Coordinates of C-alpha atoms in Angstrom, one line a residue:
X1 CA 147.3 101.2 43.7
X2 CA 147.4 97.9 43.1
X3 CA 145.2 94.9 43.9
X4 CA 145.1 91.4 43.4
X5 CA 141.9 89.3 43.3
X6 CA 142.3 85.6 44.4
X7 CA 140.2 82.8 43.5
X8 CA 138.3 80.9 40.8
X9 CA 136.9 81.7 37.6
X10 CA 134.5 79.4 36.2
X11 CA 132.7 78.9 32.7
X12 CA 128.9 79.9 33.7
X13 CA 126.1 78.2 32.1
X14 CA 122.7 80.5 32.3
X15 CA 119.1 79.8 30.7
X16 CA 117.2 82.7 29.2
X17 CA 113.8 80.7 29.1
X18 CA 115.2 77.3 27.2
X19 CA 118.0 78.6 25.2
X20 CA 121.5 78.2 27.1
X21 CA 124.2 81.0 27.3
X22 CA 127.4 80.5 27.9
X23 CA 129.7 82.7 30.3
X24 CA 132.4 83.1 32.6
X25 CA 132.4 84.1 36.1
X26 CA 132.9 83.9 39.5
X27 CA 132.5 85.5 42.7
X28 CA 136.6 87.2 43.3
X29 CA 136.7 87.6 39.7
X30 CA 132.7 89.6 39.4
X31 CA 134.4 91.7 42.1
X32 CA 137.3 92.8 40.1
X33 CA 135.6 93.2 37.2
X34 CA 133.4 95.7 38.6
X35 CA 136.4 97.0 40.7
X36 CA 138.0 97.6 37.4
X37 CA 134.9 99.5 35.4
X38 CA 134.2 101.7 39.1
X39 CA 137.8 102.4 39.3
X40 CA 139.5 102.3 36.0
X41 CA 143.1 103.8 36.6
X42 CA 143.4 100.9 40.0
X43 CA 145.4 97.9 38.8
X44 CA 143.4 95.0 39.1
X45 CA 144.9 91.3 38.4
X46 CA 143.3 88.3 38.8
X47 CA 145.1 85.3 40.7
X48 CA 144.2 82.0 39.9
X49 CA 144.8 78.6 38.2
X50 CA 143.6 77.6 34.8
X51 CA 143.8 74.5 32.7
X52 CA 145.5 74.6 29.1
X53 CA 142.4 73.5 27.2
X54 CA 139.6 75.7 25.3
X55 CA 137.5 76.7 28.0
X56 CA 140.3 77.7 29.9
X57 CA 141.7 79.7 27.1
X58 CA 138.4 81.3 26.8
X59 CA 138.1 82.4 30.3
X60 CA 142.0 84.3 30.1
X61 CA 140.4 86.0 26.8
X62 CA 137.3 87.0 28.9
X63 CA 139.5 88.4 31.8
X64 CA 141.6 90.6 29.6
X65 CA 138.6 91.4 27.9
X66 CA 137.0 93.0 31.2
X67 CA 140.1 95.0 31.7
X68 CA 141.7 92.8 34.3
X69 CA 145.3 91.7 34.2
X70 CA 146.4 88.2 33.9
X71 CA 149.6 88.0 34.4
X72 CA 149.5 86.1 37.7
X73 CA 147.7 83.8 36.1
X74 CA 149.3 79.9 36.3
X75 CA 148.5 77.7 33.7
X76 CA 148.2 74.0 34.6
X77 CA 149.1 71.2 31.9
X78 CA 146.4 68.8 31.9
X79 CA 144.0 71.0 33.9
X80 CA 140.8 72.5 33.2
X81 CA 138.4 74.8 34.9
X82 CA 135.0 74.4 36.8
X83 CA 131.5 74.9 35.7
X84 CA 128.3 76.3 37.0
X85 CA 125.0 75.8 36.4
X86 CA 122.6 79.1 37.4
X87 CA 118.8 78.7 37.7
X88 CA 116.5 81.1 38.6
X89 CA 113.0 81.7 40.2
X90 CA 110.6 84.0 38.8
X91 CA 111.0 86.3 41.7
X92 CA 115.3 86.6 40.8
X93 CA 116.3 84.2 43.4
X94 CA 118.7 82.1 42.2
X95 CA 120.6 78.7 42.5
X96 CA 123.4 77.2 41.9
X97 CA 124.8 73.4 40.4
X98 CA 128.2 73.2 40.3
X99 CA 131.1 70.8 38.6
X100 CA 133.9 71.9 40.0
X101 CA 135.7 69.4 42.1
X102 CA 138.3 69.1 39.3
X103 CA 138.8 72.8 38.9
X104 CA 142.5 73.8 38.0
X105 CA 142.2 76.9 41.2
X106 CA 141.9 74.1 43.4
X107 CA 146.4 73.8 43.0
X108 CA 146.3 77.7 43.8
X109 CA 149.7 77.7 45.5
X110 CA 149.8 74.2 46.0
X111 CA 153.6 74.7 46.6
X112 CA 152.9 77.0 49.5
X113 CA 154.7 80.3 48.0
X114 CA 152.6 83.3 48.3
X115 CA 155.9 85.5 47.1
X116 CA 153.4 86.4 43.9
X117 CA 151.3 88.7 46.8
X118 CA 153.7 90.6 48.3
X119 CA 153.8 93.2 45.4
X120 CA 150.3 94.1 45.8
X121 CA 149.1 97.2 48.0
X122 CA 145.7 94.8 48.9
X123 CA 144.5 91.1 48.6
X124 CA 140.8 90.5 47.9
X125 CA 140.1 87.2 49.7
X126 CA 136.4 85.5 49.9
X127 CA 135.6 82.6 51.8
X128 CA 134.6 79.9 48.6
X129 CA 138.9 81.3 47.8
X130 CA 139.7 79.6 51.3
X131 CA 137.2 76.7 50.8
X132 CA 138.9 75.3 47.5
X133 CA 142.0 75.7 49.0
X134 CA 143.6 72.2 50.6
X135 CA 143.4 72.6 54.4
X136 CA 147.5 72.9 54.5
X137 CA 147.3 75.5 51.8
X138 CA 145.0 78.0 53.6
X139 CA 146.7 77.4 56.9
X140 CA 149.9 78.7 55.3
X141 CA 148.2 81.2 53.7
X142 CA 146.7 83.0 57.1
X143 CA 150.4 82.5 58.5
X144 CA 151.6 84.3 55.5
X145 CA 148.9 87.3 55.6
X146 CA 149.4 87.4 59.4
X147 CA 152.9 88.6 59.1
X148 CA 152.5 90.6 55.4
X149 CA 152.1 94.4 55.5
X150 CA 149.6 93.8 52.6
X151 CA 145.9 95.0 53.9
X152 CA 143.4 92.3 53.9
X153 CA 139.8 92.7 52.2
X154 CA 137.4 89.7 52.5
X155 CA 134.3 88.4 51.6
X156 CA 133.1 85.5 54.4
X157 CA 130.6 84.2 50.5
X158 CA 129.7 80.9 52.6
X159 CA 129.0 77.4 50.8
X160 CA 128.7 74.8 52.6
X161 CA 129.2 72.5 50.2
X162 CA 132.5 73.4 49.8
X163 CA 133.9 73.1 53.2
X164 CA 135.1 69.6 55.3
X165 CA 132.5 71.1 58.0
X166 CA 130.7 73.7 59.2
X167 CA 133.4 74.0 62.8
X168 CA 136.0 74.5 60.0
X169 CA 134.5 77.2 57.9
X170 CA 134.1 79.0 61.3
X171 CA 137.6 78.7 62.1
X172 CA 139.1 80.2 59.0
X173 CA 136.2 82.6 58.9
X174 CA 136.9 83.7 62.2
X175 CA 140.7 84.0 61.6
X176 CA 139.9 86.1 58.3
X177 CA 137.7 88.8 60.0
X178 CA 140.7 89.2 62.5
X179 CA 143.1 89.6 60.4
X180 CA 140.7 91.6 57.5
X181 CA 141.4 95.5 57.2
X182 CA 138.7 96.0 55.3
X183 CA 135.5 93.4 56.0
X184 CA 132.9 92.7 53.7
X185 CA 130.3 90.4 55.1
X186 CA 127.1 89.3 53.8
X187 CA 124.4 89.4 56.7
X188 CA 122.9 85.8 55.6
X189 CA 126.1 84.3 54.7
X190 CA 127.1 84.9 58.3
X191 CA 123.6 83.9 59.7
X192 CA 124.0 80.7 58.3
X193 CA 127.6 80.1 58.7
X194 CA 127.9 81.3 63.2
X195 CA 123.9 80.3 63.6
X196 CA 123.3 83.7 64.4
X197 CA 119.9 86.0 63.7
X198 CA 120.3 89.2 62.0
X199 CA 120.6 91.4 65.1
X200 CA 123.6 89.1 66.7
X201 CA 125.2 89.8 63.3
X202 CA 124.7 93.0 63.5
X203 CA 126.3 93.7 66.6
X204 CA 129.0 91.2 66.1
X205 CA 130.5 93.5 63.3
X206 CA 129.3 96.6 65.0
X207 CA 132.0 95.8 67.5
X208 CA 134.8 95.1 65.0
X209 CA 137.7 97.2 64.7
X210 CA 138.4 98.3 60.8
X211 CA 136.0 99.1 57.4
X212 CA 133.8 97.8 55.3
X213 CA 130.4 97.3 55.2
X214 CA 127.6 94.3 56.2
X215 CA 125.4 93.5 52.7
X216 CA 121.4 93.2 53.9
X217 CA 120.4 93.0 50.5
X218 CA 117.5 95.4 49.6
X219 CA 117.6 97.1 53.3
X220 CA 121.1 98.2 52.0
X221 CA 124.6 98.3 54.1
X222 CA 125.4 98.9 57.3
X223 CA 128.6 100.6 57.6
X224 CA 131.6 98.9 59.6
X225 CA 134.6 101.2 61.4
X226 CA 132.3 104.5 61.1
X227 CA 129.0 106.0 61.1
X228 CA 127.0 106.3 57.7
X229 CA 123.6 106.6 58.4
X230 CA 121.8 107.0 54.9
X231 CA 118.6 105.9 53.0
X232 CA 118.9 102.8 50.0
X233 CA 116.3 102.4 47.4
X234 CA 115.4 99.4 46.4
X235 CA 116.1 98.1 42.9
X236 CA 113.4 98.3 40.2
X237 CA 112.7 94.6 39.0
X238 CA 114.8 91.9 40.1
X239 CA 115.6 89.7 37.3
X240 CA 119.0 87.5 39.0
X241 CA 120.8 88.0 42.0
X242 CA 123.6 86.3 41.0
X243 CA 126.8 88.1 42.0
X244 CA 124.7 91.0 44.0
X245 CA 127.1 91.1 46.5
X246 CA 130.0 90.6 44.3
X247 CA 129.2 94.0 42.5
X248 CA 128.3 95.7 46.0
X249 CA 132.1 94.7 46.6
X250 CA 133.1 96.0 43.5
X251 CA 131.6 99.2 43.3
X252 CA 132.2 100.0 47.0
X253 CA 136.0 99.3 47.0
X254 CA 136.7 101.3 43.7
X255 CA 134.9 104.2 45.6
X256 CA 137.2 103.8 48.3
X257 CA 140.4 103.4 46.2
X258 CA 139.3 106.7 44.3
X259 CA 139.5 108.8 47.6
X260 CA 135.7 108.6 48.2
X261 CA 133.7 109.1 51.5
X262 CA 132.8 105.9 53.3
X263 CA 129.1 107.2 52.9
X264 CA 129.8 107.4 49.1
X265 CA 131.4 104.1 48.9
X266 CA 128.1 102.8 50.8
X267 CA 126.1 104.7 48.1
X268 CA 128.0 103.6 45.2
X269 CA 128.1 99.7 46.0
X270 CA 124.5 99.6 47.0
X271 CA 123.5 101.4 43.4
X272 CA 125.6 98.8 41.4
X273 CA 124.4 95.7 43.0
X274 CA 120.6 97.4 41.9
X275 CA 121.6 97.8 38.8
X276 CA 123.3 94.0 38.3
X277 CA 120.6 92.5 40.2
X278 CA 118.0 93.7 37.1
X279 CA 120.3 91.3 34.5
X280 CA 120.7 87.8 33.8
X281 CA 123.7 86.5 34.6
X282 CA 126.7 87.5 37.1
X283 CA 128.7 90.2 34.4
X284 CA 125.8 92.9 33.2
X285 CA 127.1 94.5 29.6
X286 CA 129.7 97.5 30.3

Protein backbone atom coordinates (compact mmCIF):
# COMPACT_ATOMS: atom_id res chain seq x y z
CA UNK A 1 0.00 0.00 0.00
CA UNK A 2 1.00 3.14 -0.96
CA UNK A 3 -0.05 6.70 -0.08
CA UNK A 4 0.80 10.04 -0.92
CA UNK A 5 0.15 13.05 1.38
CA UNK A 6 -0.30 16.39 -0.43
CA UNK A 7 0.23 19.69 0.87
CA UNK A 8 2.39 22.06 2.95
CA UNK A 9 4.87 21.69 5.59
CA UNK A 10 5.76 24.65 7.54
CA UNK A 11 8.51 25.59 10.14
CA UNK A 12 6.22 25.91 13.52
CA UNK A 13 7.03 28.37 16.05
CA UNK A 14 5.50 27.28 19.69
CA UNK A 15 5.96 29.06 23.22
CA UNK A 16 6.38 26.90 26.29
CA UNK A 17 5.62 29.84 28.74
CA UNK A 18 8.26 32.60 27.20
CA UNK A 19 10.88 30.41 25.73
CA UNK A 20 10.27 29.73 21.90
CA UNK A 21 10.61 26.25 20.19
CA UNK A 22 11.10 25.74 16.98
CA UNK A 23 9.30 22.98 14.81
CA UNK A 24 8.00 21.72 11.67
CA UNK A 25 4.53 20.82 10.75
CA UNK A 26 1.56 21.00 9.17
CA UNK A 27 -1.80 19.60 8.83
CA UNK A 28 -1.21 16.72 5.49
CA UNK A 29 2.09 16.18 6.76
CA UNK A 30 0.81 15.57 11.02
CA UNK A 31 -1.44 13.13 9.20
CA UNK A 32 1.27 11.10 7.65
CA UNK A 33 3.40 11.20 10.21
CA UNK A 34 1.01 9.58 12.49
CA UNK A 35 -0.17 7.45 9.49
CA UNK A 36 3.41 6.32 9.33
CA UNK A 37 4.06 5.50 13.36
CA UNK A 38 0.09 3.66 13.32
CA UNK A 39 0.98 1.85 10.24
CA UNK A 40 4.58 1.33 9.84
CA UNK A 41 4.95 -1.22 6.92
CA UNK A 42 2.25 1.45 4.65
CA UNK A 43 4.47 3.61 2.34
CA UNK A 44 3.85 7.09 3.20
CA UNK A 45 5.44 10.10 0.99
CA UNK A 46 4.94 13.46 1.40
CA UNK A 47 4.15 15.69 -1.70
CA UNK A 48 4.99 19.15 -1.63
CA UNK A 49 7.25 22.10 -2.60
CA UNK A 50 10.16 23.42 -0.72
CA UNK A 51 12.64 26.24 -1.01
CA UNK A 52 16.47 25.55 -1.30
CA UNK A 53 17.41 27.52 1.77
CA UNK A 54 18.04 26.24 5.59
CA UNK A 55 14.75 26.07 6.85
CA UNK A 56 13.72 24.24 3.97
CA UNK A 57 16.54 21.84 4.28
CA UNK A 58 15.52 21.37 7.83
CA UNK A 59 12.03 20.55 7.15
CA UNK A 60 13.22 17.45 4.39
CA UNK A 61 15.60 16.30 7.38
CA UNK A 62 12.50 16.39 9.75
CA UNK A 63 10.28 14.45 7.17
CA UNK A 64 12.74 11.66 6.70
CA UNK A 65 13.27 11.76 10.22
CA UNK A 66 9.46 10.82 10.99
CA UNK A 67 9.75 7.95 8.60
CA UNK A 68 8.08 9.58 5.73
CA UNK A 69 9.44 9.51 2.20
CA UNK A 70 10.57 12.45 0.27
CA UNK A 71 11.17 11.59 -2.79
CA UNK A 72 8.21 13.51 -4.41
CA UNK A 73 9.48 16.23 -2.94
CA UNK A 74 10.28 19.43 -5.60
CA UNK A 75 12.73 21.69 -4.60
CA UNK A 76 12.32 25.31 -5.77
CA UNK A 77 15.48 27.64 -6.41
CA UNK A 78 14.92 30.83 -4.73
CA UNK A 79 11.97 29.54 -2.65
CA UNK A 80 11.38 29.10 0.88
CA UNK A 81 8.80 27.72 3.13
CA UNK A 82 5.90 29.22 5.41
CA UNK A 83 5.87 29.86 8.99
CA UNK A 84 3.37 29.59 11.79
CA UNK A 85 2.93 31.07 14.89
CA UNK A 86 0.82 28.70 17.58
CA UNK A 87 -0.64 30.36 20.77
CA UNK A 88 -2.51 28.85 23.24
CA UNK A 89 -5.14 29.44 26.01
CA UNK A 90 -4.95 27.96 29.31
CA UNK A 91 -7.83 25.69 28.62
CA UNK A 92 -5.66 24.06 25.17
CA UNK A 93 -7.47 26.06 22.63
CA UNK A 94 -5.34 27.28 20.36
CA UNK A 95 -4.57 29.91 17.53
CA UNK A 96 -2.85 30.37 14.78
CA UNK A 97 -0.53 33.51 12.97
CA UNK A 98 0.67 32.56 9.87
CA UNK A 99 3.52 33.89 7.16
CA UNK A 100 2.88 31.96 4.49
CA UNK A 101 1.81 33.87 1.47
CA UNK A 102 5.31 33.22 -0.03
CA UNK A 103 5.35 29.51 0.79
CA UNK A 104 7.28 27.42 -1.90
CA UNK A 105 3.83 24.65 -1.82
CA UNK A 106 1.96 27.39 -3.15
CA UNK A 107 3.84 26.21 -7.05
CA UNK A 108 2.53 22.56 -6.11
CA UNK A 109 2.07 21.56 -9.69
CA UNK A 110 2.03 24.86 -11.05
CA UNK A 111 2.62 23.13 -14.45
CA UNK A 112 -0.60 21.31 -14.14
CA UNK A 113 0.96 17.50 -14.23
CA UNK A 114 -0.37 15.33 -11.62
CA UNK A 115 1.57 12.21 -13.48
CA UNK A 116 3.59 12.04 -9.93
CA UNK A 117 -0.05 10.68 -8.35
CA UNK A 118 -0.93 8.08 -10.45
CA UNK A 119 1.51 5.57 -8.81
CA UNK A 120 -0.15 5.87 -5.56
CA UNK A 121 -2.99 3.32 -4.32
CA UNK A 122 -4.58 6.66 -2.23
CA UNK A 123 -4.25 10.56 -2.18
CA UNK A 124 -4.67 12.28 1.13
CA UNK A 125 -6.17 15.67 0.22
CA UNK A 126 -7.31 18.49 2.96
CA UNK A 127 -9.00 21.55 2.14
CA UNK A 128 -5.97 24.38 3.30
CA UNK A 129 -4.00 21.61 0.23
CA UNK A 130 -6.80 23.07 -2.25
CA UNK A 131 -6.76 26.55 -0.66
CA UNK A 132 -3.02 27.29 -1.46
CA UNK A 133 -3.46 25.95 -4.70
CA UNK A 134 -4.01 28.77 -7.64
CA UNK A 135 -7.65 28.55 -8.71
CA UNK A 136 -6.51 26.97 -12.26
CA UNK A 137 -4.36 24.54 -10.44
CA UNK A 138 -7.14 22.90 -8.22
CA UNK A 139 -9.58 23.00 -11.03
CA UNK A 140 -7.21 20.66 -13.01
CA UNK A 141 -6.55 18.82 -10.14
CA UNK A 142 -10.45 17.66 -9.48
CA UNK A 143 -10.51 17.03 -13.37
CA UNK A 144 -7.61 14.82 -12.92
CA UNK A 145 -8.92 12.91 -9.67
CA UNK A 146 -12.33 12.67 -11.36
CA UNK A 147 -11.05 10.46 -14.02
CA UNK A 148 -7.98 8.59 -11.87
CA UNK A 149 -8.72 5.18 -10.39
CA UNK A 150 -6.68 6.49 -7.32
CA UNK A 151 -9.24 6.52 -4.17
CA UNK A 152 -9.65 9.92 -2.69
CA UNK A 153 -9.32 10.63 1.18
CA UNK A 154 -9.98 14.28 2.31
CA UNK A 155 -9.91 16.49 5.10
CA UNK A 156 -12.63 19.60 4.31
CA UNK A 157 -9.59 21.65 7.52
CA UNK A 158 -11.36 25.07 6.61
CA UNK A 159 -9.46 28.51 6.82
CA UNK A 160 -10.92 31.16 5.73
CA UNK A 161 -8.20 33.15 5.36
CA UNK A 162 -6.92 31.22 2.80
CA UNK A 163 -9.63 31.13 0.31
CA UNK A 164 -10.75 34.11 -2.49
CA UNK A 165 -14.30 33.52 -0.60
CA UNK A 166 -16.40 31.67 1.28
CA UNK A 167 -18.94 30.60 -2.22
CA UNK A 168 -15.49 29.23 -3.46
CA UNK A 169 -14.40 27.14 -0.63
CA UNK A 170 -17.92 25.61 -0.87
CA UNK A 171 -17.52 24.83 -4.34
CA UNK A 172 -14.29 22.83 -4.17
CA UNK A 173 -15.43 21.43 -0.87
CA UNK A 174 -18.46 20.27 -2.26
CA UNK A 175 -16.76 18.76 -5.33
CA UNK A 176 -14.16 16.96 -2.90
CA UNK A 177 -16.77 15.13 -0.76
CA UNK A 178 -18.25 13.84 -4.15
CA UNK A 179 -15.53 12.70 -5.43
CA UNK A 180 -13.89 11.45 -1.72
CA UNK A 181 -13.84 7.59 -1.13
CA UNK A 182 -12.99 7.91 2.13
CA UNK A 183 -14.31 11.38 3.97
CA UNK A 184 -12.87 12.87 6.85
CA UNK A 185 -14.74 15.91 8.08
CA UNK A 186 -14.40 17.94 11.02
CA UNK A 187 -18.01 18.78 12.45
CA UNK A 188 -16.97 22.68 13.06
CA UNK A 189 -14.97 23.03 10.13
CA UNK A 190 -18.10 22.24 8.16
CA UNK A 191 -20.39 24.31 10.46
CA UNK A 192 -18.55 27.16 9.70
CA UNK A 193 -17.66 26.55 6.18
CA UNK A 194 -21.96 25.48 4.66
CA UNK A 195 -23.49 27.69 7.85
CA UNK A 196 -24.85 24.68 9.15
CA UNK A 197 -25.62 23.61 13.07
CA UNK A 198 -24.23 20.36 14.25
CA UNK A 199 -27.41 18.28 13.57
CA UNK A 200 -27.65 19.48 9.64
CA UNK A 201 -24.02 18.28 9.55
CA UNK A 202 -24.79 15.39 10.86
CA UNK A 203 -27.23 14.23 8.64
CA UNK A 204 -25.64 15.75 5.65
CA UNK A 205 -22.76 13.09 5.95
CA UNK A 206 -25.14 10.51 7.40
CA UNK A 207 -26.54 10.50 3.87
CA UNK A 208 -23.26 10.24 2.00
CA UNK A 209 -22.32 7.33 0.15
CA UNK A 210 -18.55 5.94 1.21
CA UNK A 211 -16.19 5.92 4.72
CA UNK A 212 -14.72 7.74 7.02
CA UNK A 213 -15.66 9.39 9.97
CA UNK A 214 -17.13 13.07 11.24
CA UNK A 215 -14.47 14.49 14.11
CA UNK A 216 -16.78 16.09 17.20
CA UNK A 217 -13.90 16.53 19.26
CA UNK A 218 -14.36 15.14 22.84
CA UNK A 219 -17.97 13.58 21.99
CA UNK A 220 -15.76 11.46 19.59
CA UNK A 221 -16.68 10.28 15.80
CA UNK A 222 -19.50 9.52 14.15
CA UNK A 223 -18.91 6.79 11.70
CA UNK A 224 -19.67 7.47 7.80
CA UNK A 225 -20.66 4.39 5.26
CA UNK A 226 -21.54 1.98 8.35
CA UNK A 227 -22.76 1.69 11.69
CA UNK A 228 -20.24 1.94 14.75
CA UNK A 229 -21.99 2.79 17.63
CA UNK A 230 -19.36 2.87 20.61
CA UNK A 231 -18.43 4.96 23.75
CA UNK A 232 -15.16 7.71 23.60
CA UNK A 233 -13.52 8.92 26.65
CA UNK A 234 -12.45 12.02 26.92
CA UNK A 235 -8.84 12.97 27.14
CA UNK A 236 -7.18 13.52 30.53
CA UNK A 237 -5.76 17.27 30.43
CA UNK A 238 -5.77 19.21 27.42
CA UNK A 239 -2.67 20.98 26.98
CA UNK A 240 -2.91 21.94 22.76
CA UNK A 241 -5.15 21.00 20.31
CA UNK A 242 -3.11 21.72 17.66
CA UNK A 243 -3.32 18.92 14.97
CA UNK A 244 -6.20 16.94 16.98
CA UNK A 245 -7.79 16.10 14.04
CA UNK A 246 -4.70 15.60 12.02
CA UNK A 247 -3.69 12.61 14.41
CA UNK A 248 -7.47 11.37 14.46
CA UNK A 249 -6.80 11.08 10.64
CA UNK A 250 -3.66 9.48 11.13
CA UNK A 251 -4.34 6.92 13.49
CA UNK A 252 -7.73 6.08 11.93
CA UNK A 253 -6.45 5.50 8.35
CA UNK A 254 -3.36 3.29 9.50
CA UNK A 255 -6.16 1.22 11.26
CA UNK A 256 -7.87 0.92 8.18
CA UNK A 257 -4.84 0.23 5.86
CA UNK A 258 -3.85 -2.64 8.50
CA UNK A 259 -7.10 -4.60 7.85
CA UNK A 260 -8.84 -3.21 10.99
CA UNK A 261 -12.63 -3.00 11.72
CA UNK A 262 -14.25 0.40 11.01
CA UNK A 263 -15.18 0.37 14.85
CA UNK A 264 -11.44 -0.13 15.57
CA UNK A 265 -10.33 2.44 13.16
CA UNK A 266 -13.00 4.81 15.09
CA UNK A 267 -11.30 3.60 18.36
CA UNK A 268 -7.81 3.99 17.32
CA UNK A 269 -8.12 7.67 15.85
CA UNK A 270 -10.14 8.90 18.74
CA UNK A 271 -7.38 7.46 21.37
CA UNK A 272 -4.45 9.18 19.41
CA UNK A 273 -5.97 12.51 18.98
CA UNK A 274 -6.33 12.12 23.31
CA UNK A 275 -3.15 11.34 23.57
CA UNK A 276 -1.64 14.37 21.06
CA UNK A 277 -4.10 16.76 22.38
CA UNK A 278 -2.18 16.40 26.17
CA UNK A 279 1.27 17.84 24.22
CA UNK A 280 2.56 21.08 23.12
CA UNK A 281 2.93 21.33 19.74
CA UNK A 282 1.38 19.49 16.56
CA UNK A 283 4.23 16.20 16.47
CA UNK A 284 4.04 14.56 20.32
CA UNK A 285 7.65 12.62 20.84
CA UNK A 286 7.42 8.95 19.14
Amino acid sequence: MRIACVGEAMIELSLAGETPKLGVAGDTLNTAIYLHRSAPDVQVDFVTCLGDDPFSQRISDFISSQGVGIAAIRRINGASPGLYAITTTDEGERSFTYWRNASAARQLFSDHDFSALAVYDAVYLSGISMAILPPAVRTALIEWLGSSPVKVIYDSNYRPRLWEGQAHAQQITTAMWRRANVALPSIDDEMALFNETAEQVERRFAARLGQGALKRGEEGPMSLGSQAVQTYAPAGSVVDTTAAGDSFNGGYLGALMTGKSQSEALMAGHRLAAKVVQHRGAIMPE
